[in-house]
Coordinates of C-alpha atoms in Angstrom, one line a residue:
M94 CA -149.9 230.4 95.0
P95 CA -147.0 228.1 94.4
L96 CA -146.8 225.7 91.5
V97 CA -146.5 222.1 92.5
Y98 CA -145.4 219.2 90.2
G99 CA -146.0 215.6 91.0
F100 CA -144.9 212.3 89.6
Y101 CA -146.6 209.1 89.7
F102 CA -144.8 205.8 89.5
P103 CA -146.4 202.6 90.3
E104 CA -144.9 201.0 93.4
A105 CA -144.7 197.6 91.9
E106 CA -142.8 198.8 88.9
F107 CA -140.5 200.9 91.1
Q108 CA -139.7 197.9 93.3
A109 CA -139.0 195.8 90.2
Y110 CA -136.7 198.4 88.8
L111 CA -134.9 198.8 92.1
G112 CA -134.4 195.1 92.4
K113 CA -133.1 194.9 88.9
Y114 CA -130.7 197.7 89.5
F115 CA -129.5 196.2 92.7
M116 CA -128.7 192.9 90.9
I117 CA -126.8 194.8 88.2
V118 CA -124.7 196.5 90.9
I119 CA -124.1 193.2 92.7
F120 CA -123.1 191.5 89.5
S121 CA -120.8 194.3 88.5
M122 CA -119.1 194.4 91.9
G123 CA -118.7 190.6 91.9
K124 CA -117.2 190.7 88.4
D125 CA -114.8 193.4 89.5
M126 CA -113.8 191.6 92.6
L127 CA -113.2 188.3 90.6
L128 CA -111.1 190.1 88.1
M129 CA -109.2 191.8 91.0
C130 CA -108.6 188.4 92.7
I131 CA -107.4 186.9 89.4
A132 CA -105.1 189.9 88.9
I133 CA -103.8 189.6 92.5
A134 CA -103.2 185.9 92.1
L135 CA -101.3 186.3 88.9
V136 CA -99.2 189.1 90.3
S137 CA -98.6 187.2 93.5
R138 CA -97.6 184.0 91.6
Q139 CA -95.3 186.0 89.5
T140 CA -93.8 187.7 92.5
T141 CA -93.4 184.6 94.7
R142 CA -92.1 182.3 91.9
S143 CA -88.5 183.5 92.6
L144 CA -89.0 183.1 96.3
R145 CA -90.3 179.5 95.9
S146 CA -87.3 178.6 93.7
L147 CA -85.0 180.3 96.2
S148 CA -86.6 178.4 99.1
K149 CA -86.2 175.1 97.3
S150 CA -82.6 175.8 96.6
T151 CA -81.9 176.8 100.2
E152 CA -83.4 173.5 101.4
E153 CA -81.0 171.7 99.1
I154 CA -78.1 173.7 100.5
A155 CA -79.3 172.9 104.0
Q156 CA -79.1 169.2 103.1
G157 CA -75.4 169.7 102.2
N158 CA -75.8 169.9 98.4
L159 CA -73.7 173.0 97.8
D160 CA -73.6 172.3 94.1
T161 CA -77.3 173.1 93.7
E162 CA -78.0 175.8 91.1
L163 CA -79.6 179.0 92.4
T164 CA -82.1 180.6 90.0
K165 CA -80.8 183.9 88.7
I166 CA -83.2 186.7 89.5
P167 CA -82.4 189.8 87.5
R168 CA -84.2 192.2 89.8
S169 CA -83.1 195.1 91.9
D170 CA -85.8 194.7 94.6
E171 CA -85.5 192.9 97.9
V172 CA -86.0 189.5 96.2
G173 CA -83.2 190.1 93.9
R174 CA -80.9 191.2 96.7
L175 CA -81.9 188.2 98.7
S176 CA -81.1 185.9 95.8
R177 CA -77.6 187.4 95.4
S178 CA -77.0 187.1 99.1
F179 CA -77.8 183.4 99.1
R180 CA -75.5 182.9 96.1
R181 CA -72.6 184.6 97.9
M182 CA -73.4 182.5 101.0
R183 CA -73.3 179.3 99.0
D184 CA -70.0 180.2 97.3
S185 CA -68.5 181.2 100.6
L186 CA -69.6 177.9 102.2
K187 CA -68.1 175.9 99.3
L188 CA -64.8 177.8 99.6
H189 CA -64.8 177.4 103.4
I190 CA -65.5 173.6 103.2
L191 CA -62.8 173.2 100.6
E192 CA -60.3 175.0 102.7
L193 CA -61.4 173.0 105.7
Q194 CA -61.0 169.7 103.8
E195 CA -57.5 170.8 102.6
A196 CA -56.5 171.8 106.2
T197 CA -57.9 168.5 107.5
A198 CA -56.0 166.5 104.9
A199 CA -52.8 168.4 105.7
R200 CA -53.3 167.9 109.4
Q201 CA -53.8 164.2 108.8
R202 CA -50.7 164.0 106.7
M203 CA -48.7 165.8 109.4
E204 CA -50.1 163.6 112.1
S205 CA -49.2 160.5 110.0
E206 CA -45.7 161.9 109.4
L207 CA -45.3 162.7 113.1
A208 CA -46.4 159.2 114.0
I209 CA -43.8 157.8 111.6
A210 CA -41.2 160.2 113.0
A211 CA -42.1 159.0 116.6
Q212 CA -41.6 155.4 115.5
I213 CA -38.3 156.3 113.9
Q214 CA -37.2 158.1 117.0
Q215 CA -38.1 155.2 119.2
A216 CA -36.3 152.8 116.9
M217 CA -33.1 154.9 117.4
L218 CA -33.2 154.2 121.1
P219 CA -32.2 150.8 122.5
S220 CA -34.5 148.7 124.5
A221 CA -33.6 147.0 127.8
E222 CA -33.1 143.8 125.9
A223 CA -30.0 145.4 124.2
A224 CA -28.1 144.9 127.5
I225 CA -26.7 141.6 126.4
D226 CA -23.9 141.4 129.1
P227 CA -25.3 139.8 132.3
R228 CA -22.9 141.9 134.3
Y229 CA -25.2 144.9 134.0
S230 CA -29.0 145.4 133.5
V231 CA -30.7 148.5 132.2
S232 CA -34.3 149.8 132.4
T233 CA -35.5 152.9 130.6
L234 CA -38.4 155.3 130.1
L235 CA -39.0 158.0 127.5
Q236 CA -42.4 159.7 127.4
P237 CA -42.4 162.7 125.0
A238 CA -44.7 165.7 125.9
R239 CA -45.6 165.9 122.2
V240 CA -45.7 163.2 119.5
V241 CA -41.9 163.5 119.2
G242 CA -39.5 164.9 121.7
G243 CA -36.0 166.2 122.3
D244 CA -34.9 163.9 125.2
L245 CA -32.5 161.1 124.5
Y246 CA -30.8 158.2 126.1
D247 CA -28.5 155.4 124.9
F248 CA -26.3 152.6 126.1
F249 CA -23.9 150.5 124.0
H250 CA -20.6 148.7 124.1
V251 CA -17.4 150.4 122.9
A252 CA -15.3 147.4 123.8
D253 CA -15.8 143.9 125.3
E254 CA -15.3 145.2 128.8
R255 CA -16.7 148.8 128.6
I256 CA -20.2 150.1 128.1
C257 CA -21.3 153.7 127.5
M258 CA -24.5 155.3 129.0
V259 CA -25.9 158.7 128.1
I260 CA -28.9 160.8 128.8
G261 CA -29.7 164.2 127.4
D262 CA -32.2 166.9 127.0
V263 CA -32.4 169.1 123.9
A264 CA -33.7 172.6 124.4
N265 CA -37.3 173.1 123.3
K266 CA -39.7 170.3 122.1
G267 CA -41.2 169.0 118.9
V268 CA -39.8 168.2 115.5
P269 CA -36.7 170.6 115.6
A270 CA -35.7 169.2 119.0
A271 CA -36.2 165.6 117.7
L272 CA -34.0 166.3 114.7
F273 CA -31.3 167.8 116.9
M274 CA -31.6 164.8 119.2
A275 CA -31.1 162.4 116.2
R276 CA -28.0 164.3 115.1
T277 CA -26.6 164.3 118.7
L278 CA -27.1 160.5 119.0
S279 CA -25.5 159.8 115.7
L280 CA -22.4 161.9 116.6
M281 CA -22.2 160.4 120.0
R282 CA -22.3 156.8 118.7
T283 CA -19.7 157.6 116.0
L284 CA -17.3 159.5 118.2
A285 CA -17.6 157.2 121.2
H286 CA -15.4 154.6 119.5
Q287 CA -12.7 157.2 118.9
S288 CA -12.7 158.7 122.4
S289 CA -10.9 157.4 125.3
S290 CA -12.9 159.1 128.1
P291 CA -16.2 160.8 128.7
A292 CA -14.6 164.2 128.8
A293 CA -13.0 163.6 125.4
L294 CA -16.2 162.4 123.9
L295 CA -18.2 165.5 125.2
F296 CA -15.5 167.7 123.8
A297 CA -15.6 166.1 120.4
V298 CA -19.5 166.0 120.2
N299 CA -19.7 169.7 121.4
R300 CA -17.2 170.9 118.8
E301 CA -19.3 169.2 116.0
L302 CA -22.6 170.6 117.3
A303 CA -21.3 174.1 118.0
H304 CA -19.8 174.4 114.5
N305 CA -22.2 176.0 112.0
N306 CA -25.0 176.3 114.6
P307 CA -26.7 179.7 113.7
E308 CA -29.9 178.8 115.6
C309 CA -27.8 178.3 118.8
R310 CA -29.5 174.9 119.5
F311 CA -28.1 173.1 122.5
V312 CA -28.5 169.9 124.5
T313 CA -27.6 169.1 128.1
M314 CA -26.0 165.6 128.4
F315 CA -24.6 163.3 131.0
F316 CA -22.2 160.6 129.7
A317 CA -20.6 157.7 131.5
M318 CA -18.3 154.8 130.7
L319 CA -18.4 151.7 132.9
D320 CA -15.5 149.2 133.0
L321 CA -17.4 146.0 133.6
K322 CA -14.2 144.3 134.8
S323 CA -13.1 146.8 137.5
G324 CA -16.5 148.5 138.2
V325 CA -15.0 151.9 137.6
L326 CA -17.6 154.4 136.3
Q327 CA -16.0 157.5 134.6
Y328 CA -18.4 160.3 133.9
A329 CA -18.8 163.9 132.8
S330 CA -21.7 166.3 132.3
A331 CA -22.5 169.0 129.9
G332 CA -25.0 171.1 131.8
H333 CA -27.0 168.1 133.0
D334 CA -28.1 167.2 136.5
A335 CA -26.1 164.7 138.5
P336 CA -27.5 161.1 138.5
L337 CA -28.5 159.4 141.7
L338 CA -26.7 156.3 143.2
L339 CA -28.7 153.8 145.1
R340 CA -26.4 151.7 147.3
D341 CA -27.5 149.5 150.2
G342 CA -30.9 151.3 150.4
Q343 CA -29.3 154.8 150.6
V344 CA -29.7 157.4 147.8
S345 CA -27.0 160.0 147.1
K346 CA -26.1 162.3 144.2
L347 CA -22.9 161.5 142.3
V348 CA -20.2 164.2 142.8
L349 CA -20.3 166.3 139.8
E350 CA -19.0 169.6 138.4
T351 CA -20.7 170.3 135.0
G352 CA -19.5 172.0 131.9
P353 CA -21.7 174.0 129.5
A354 CA -24.4 172.5 127.4
L355 CA -23.3 171.0 124.1
G356 CA -23.5 173.3 121.1
L357 CA -22.8 176.7 122.6
E358 CA -19.1 177.0 123.1
E359 CA -17.0 175.3 120.5
E360 CA -13.8 174.9 122.7
A361 CA -15.6 174.2 126.0
S362 CA -14.1 171.7 128.4
F363 CA -15.8 169.2 130.7
P364 CA -14.5 168.0 134.1
Q365 CA -14.4 164.3 134.5
F366 CA -15.0 162.2 137.6
E367 CA -15.1 158.6 138.5
I368 CA -16.5 156.2 141.1
R369 CA -16.1 152.5 141.7
L370 CA -19.4 150.7 141.7
L371 CA -20.1 147.9 144.1
A372 CA -22.2 144.8 143.4
H373 CA -25.9 145.6 143.0
D374 CA -25.4 149.4 142.9
I375 CA -28.0 151.2 140.8
V376 CA -27.2 154.5 138.9
V377 CA -30.4 156.5 138.1
M378 CA -30.1 159.1 135.3
Y379 CA -33.0 161.5 134.6
T380 CA -34.0 164.7 132.8
D381 CA -35.6 167.8 134.3
G382 CA -39.0 166.7 132.9
I383 CA -39.2 164.4 136.0
T384 CA -38.0 166.9 138.7
E385 CA -39.6 170.1 137.3
A386 CA -43.1 168.6 136.6
R387 CA -45.9 170.5 138.4
N388 CA -49.2 169.4 139.7
Q389 CA -52.5 171.4 139.6
D390 CA -51.4 173.4 142.7
N391 CA -48.3 174.5 140.8
E392 CA -46.0 172.5 143.2
E393 CA -42.8 171.0 141.7
F394 CA -42.0 167.3 141.9
S395 CA -38.4 168.3 142.8
E396 CA -35.1 166.4 143.2
A397 CA -35.8 166.0 146.9
R398 CA -39.1 164.2 146.2
L399 CA -37.3 162.0 143.6
Q400 CA -34.6 161.0 146.1
T401 CA -37.3 160.4 148.8
T402 CA -39.3 158.2 146.4
I403 CA -36.3 156.0 145.6
S404 CA -35.0 155.7 149.2
R405 CA -38.5 154.9 150.6
K406 CA -39.1 152.1 148.1
A407 CA -35.4 151.0 148.0
P408 CA -36.0 149.0 144.8
A409 CA -33.8 145.9 144.4
F410 CA -33.6 146.0 140.6
A411 CA -33.2 148.6 137.8
A412 CA -36.7 148.0 136.4
D413 CA -38.2 148.6 139.8
I414 CA -36.7 152.1 139.9
I415 CA -38.5 153.0 136.7
R416 CA -41.8 151.6 138.0
C417 CA -41.8 153.3 141.4
V418 CA -40.7 156.7 140.1
T419 CA -43.2 156.6 137.2
L420 CA -46.0 155.7 139.7
A421 CA -45.0 158.4 142.2
H422 CA -44.7 161.0 139.4
Q423 CA -48.2 160.2 138.0
Q424 CA -49.8 160.3 141.4
F425 CA -48.2 163.7 142.0
I426 CA -49.2 165.5 138.9
A427 CA -52.6 163.8 138.8
Q428 CA -54.7 165.6 136.1
A429 CA -52.1 168.3 135.4
P430 CA -50.9 168.4 131.7
Q431 CA -47.4 167.2 130.8
F432 CA -45.2 170.1 129.7
D433 CA -41.9 168.4 129.2
D434 CA -40.4 165.1 128.0
L435 CA -39.9 162.5 130.8
T436 CA -36.8 160.3 130.6
L437 CA -35.2 157.9 133.0
L438 CA -32.4 155.4 132.7
S439 CA -31.4 153.1 135.5
M440 CA -28.4 150.8 135.4
Q441 CA -27.5 148.1 137.9
F442 CA -24.1 146.5 138.2
H443 CA -23.8 142.7 138.6
P444 CA -20.0 142.0 138.6
E445 CA -20.5 138.4 139.8
A446 CA -22.5 137.4 136.7
K447 CA -20.6 135.4 134.1
R448 CA -21.3 134.9 130.4
R449 CA -22.3 131.5 129.4
K450 CA -19.9 129.9 126.9
P451 CA -22.1 127.7 124.7
A452 CA -20.9 124.2 124.0
F453 CA -19.9 123.4 120.5
A454 CA -23.1 121.6 119.8
D455 CA -25.2 124.5 121.2
W456 CA -24.4 126.8 118.3
Q457 CA -27.1 127.1 115.5
I458 CA -25.4 127.7 112.1
S459 CA -27.2 128.7 109.0
L460 CA -26.0 129.4 105.4
N461 CA -28.3 131.7 103.5
G462 CA -31.1 130.6 105.8
Q463 CA -30.4 126.9 105.6
P464 CA -29.7 125.2 109.0
L465 CA -26.4 123.3 109.0
V466 CA -24.1 121.5 111.3
Y467 CA -20.5 122.6 111.3
D468 CA -19.2 119.8 109.1
Q469 CA -21.7 120.7 106.4
V470 CA -20.6 124.3 106.0
R471 CA -17.6 123.8 103.8
P472 CA -19.2 121.4 101.2
C473 CA -22.5 123.5 101.1
L474 CA -20.5 126.7 100.6
A475 CA -18.5 125.1 97.8
G476 CA -21.6 123.7 96.1
L477 CA -23.3 127.1 96.3
L478 CA -20.3 128.9 94.7
Q479 CA -19.6 126.3 92.1
A480 CA -23.2 126.4 90.9
Q481 CA -22.5 130.1 90.1
Q482 CA -19.3 129.1 88.2
V483 CA -17.0 130.8 90.7
S484 CA -13.4 129.7 90.2
E485 CA -11.8 127.0 92.3
D486 CA -9.2 129.3 93.7
V487 CA -11.8 131.7 95.0
V488 CA -13.9 128.8 96.4
D489 CA -10.9 127.4 98.2
D490 CA -10.0 130.8 99.7
L491 CA -13.6 131.4 100.9
Q492 CA -13.9 128.0 102.4
L493 CA -10.7 128.6 104.4
I494 CA -11.9 132.1 105.4
T495 CA -15.3 130.7 106.5
E496 CA -13.8 127.9 108.5
E497 CA -11.3 130.1 110.4
V498 CA -14.0 132.6 111.2
L499 CA -16.4 129.9 112.5
V500 CA -13.7 128.3 114.6
N501 CA -12.9 131.7 116.1
V502 CA -16.5 132.4 117.0
L503 CA -17.1 128.8 118.3
K504 CA -13.9 129.1 120.4
H505 CA -14.2 132.5 121.9
G506 CA -18.0 133.3 121.7
A507 CA -19.9 133.7 124.9
T508 CA -23.5 134.8 125.2
D509 CA -26.4 135.0 127.6
Q510 CA -28.8 134.5 124.7
D511 CA -30.4 131.2 123.9
P512 CA -29.9 129.9 121.3
A513 CA -26.4 130.9 120.4
S514 CA -26.4 131.4 116.6
I515 CA -24.2 132.1 113.7
R516 CA -25.6 133.2 110.4
L517 CA -23.7 133.1 107.1
D518 CA -25.0 135.1 104.3
V519 CA -23.4 134.7 100.9
H520 CA -24.0 137.2 98.0
L521 CA -22.6 136.9 94.5
Q522 CA -22.0 140.3 93.0
E523 CA -20.8 141.2 89.6
S524 CA -17.1 141.4 90.6
A525 CA -17.0 139.8 94.0
V526 CA -18.4 137.4 96.5
V527 CA -19.6 139.0 99.8
L528 CA -19.7 136.9 103.0
D529 CA -21.5 138.3 106.0
V530 CA -20.9 136.4 109.3
I531 CA -23.4 137.4 112.0
D532 CA -23.4 136.0 115.5
N533 CA -25.1 136.9 118.8
S534 CA -22.1 136.4 120.9
H535 CA -20.6 139.2 123.1
A536 CA -19.0 142.2 121.4
Y537 CA -15.7 140.8 120.1
N538 CA -13.7 142.3 117.2
P539 CA -11.6 139.4 115.8
L540 CA -9.5 141.9 113.8
D541 CA -8.1 143.5 117.0
G542 CA -4.5 142.6 117.5
V543 CA -4.1 140.7 114.2
N544 CA -0.5 141.0 113.3
E545 CA 1.8 139.3 110.8
P546 CA 3.2 136.2 112.6
D547 CA 6.9 135.5 112.8
L548 CA 7.2 132.5 110.6
E549 CA 10.8 131.9 111.6
V550 CA 9.8 131.0 115.2
D551 CA 9.5 127.3 115.8
F552 CA 5.9 126.1 115.8
A553 CA 6.2 124.8 119.4
D554 CA 7.4 128.3 120.6
R555 CA 4.8 130.3 118.7
P556 CA 2.1 131.8 120.9
E557 CA -1.3 130.2 120.5
G558 CA -3.8 131.9 118.2
G559 CA -3.6 134.7 115.7
L560 CA -2.4 132.7 112.7
G561 CA -5.9 131.7 111.4
L562 CA -7.3 135.3 111.6
Y563 CA -4.1 136.6 109.9
L564 CA -4.8 134.2 107.0
V565 CA -8.4 135.5 106.9
S566 CA -7.1 139.0 106.6
A567 CA -4.6 138.0 104.0
L568 CA -7.0 136.0 101.8
A569 CA -9.9 138.5 102.0
D570 CA -9.7 141.6 99.7
Q571 CA -11.8 143.6 102.2
I572 CA -12.9 142.9 105.7
D573 CA -14.8 145.1 108.1
Y574 CA -16.3 144.6 111.6
H575 CA -19.0 146.3 113.5
Y576 CA -21.2 145.5 116.5
A577 CA -24.9 146.5 116.4
H578 CA -28.2 145.4 118.0
G579 CA -26.5 142.7 120.1
Q580 CA -24.7 141.1 117.1
N581 CA -21.2 140.9 115.8
N582 CA -21.1 141.6 112.1
L583 CA -18.1 140.6 110.0
H584 CA -18.3 141.8 106.4
I585 CA -15.9 140.0 104.0
R586 CA -15.4 140.7 100.3
K587 CA -13.4 138.5 97.9
F588 CA -13.0 139.7 94.4
L589 CA -13.6 137.1 91.6
V590 CA -10.7 138.5 89.6
K591 CA -7.9 140.5 91.2
P592 CA -8.4 144.2 90.2

C-alpha cells in the first residue's frame, strides 16, 4: 500500500504570502525598469550631446555664419565621422566663398577698367561737331560688339582746304584690337601731315605697323583726302570695302582696287583713285560689321541690302544716312546677337557754303580767363608781367608778339562757330614766359610762308603782310603751332634771360 504524504497550509495565509510575493516581484521589476530607464537616458544624453551641438552649429552655418566653431568630437564612430565631414564642408564653403569674392572683385575691377577704356576709346574719336568747316558735314556711328572694339574712324584737317577721312577694321575684337586701333589712329594722325596723298599715307602707316609685328595683327582701312576748294576726293584702300556714293538719289560704289591690309607686308603698295564730288554728294563709309550681320535665320544683311536701303530712302543729309541704315539694320537682325563692331561714317559736300568772317567787335578775347577788349590786352599783359618782376625788354617783346598775333587772327580768322573767341594764357616759368594763343577760327598756320622780308625794297613796293609774323618769329625764342579739336594753338616761349 503506497505511502502518501500531505501538507496543510491555511488558505488565508497562503493567499497573504502569495500577495506579498507578488508585490515584491512587482517592486523589484519596477526598480529594475526605473534604473534601466535612467541608464538609457544617461547613455542617450551622452550619445546625442555631440549631435545636438553639431545640429546647432549647422544651423549657424545655414544662416551664413561660416566662422561658427564646430565642437570637436574625438570619436571614431558615425557621429565622429559626421562631425569631421561637416568641418570639411564648412572649410570648403569658406574657401569657395573667398575665391568667389576675389573673382567677383577682379571681374568688377576689369569691368571698371574696360568701361574706362571704352570712354578713352570714344574720346579718341571725333564727334560730328568736329566738322567745323561749313563746306562739309559728317555723321558717324561706332557700336562695339564688346565693351571696347577694334573698328575706327576719323576725320581731320591737314590744311585749310583739305580734310582727311578714314574708316578701318582691326582683326578680332576686344582689348587687343582696341590697343591696335589706338596705335593705328595715332600713326595715321601723325603721318597724315607728312604725306601728300592717301597712297603715300597708307604706305607709311603700313610700314610702321608691319615692323616688329610678331603677332601678325592687321587692320583694313579706307583713307580719303577731300580738297574742299576743288571737290576732288582722292582715296586708297588697304583691304577695305569700297564706300558708297549717293548722288541725285542714286547709289553706286566708288571705283576701287584695294591693296593688302595694313600690318602684313612691309613694302606693300596701294593703288590710288580720285573722283570729283558735286554739291550735296554723300560718301558713305562702313565696316563689314554692317554688311555681314546675320539675323536669326542666318541671313546676311549684305552690301546689296545696304545699297537698297539708302537708295530707297534717298536721305538728303549725312545724318539721315546713319539713322536710316541703323534702323534698317536693327529691324533686320531683330533679336539676333551682335557679333562684330558696327561703324558708319557719312560725309556730305557743301561747296557753296562759306565761312563767316566775324566782325572785329564779334571776337571775344580773354587773358588768363579775364574778358578783355582789344585795347586792354597790351596794358593788362604788361601789368601781369611787371607784377612778376619781368624785365622791361621781355615785356615789350611779348606785348609786340601778342599784338601781332591778335591782329593776324582778327584779320584772317573765319569761323562758323558763335561766338568767335581768342584765349590768351600766360604762364611764368623759372626761366621763361610761355604764351598760348588759342582761337576757334578755321585751321590756319600763321607760320606757313613766313620768310625774312627784303628790307631794301621800298615800303610802297613791298607786298602786303608777312612782316608782323616775321617779327613774331624773330622775337620769340620758340614758337610752335598745331590744330586740334577745332582750335588753332600757337605756343610761344620767351626766355627771361638769353641762354
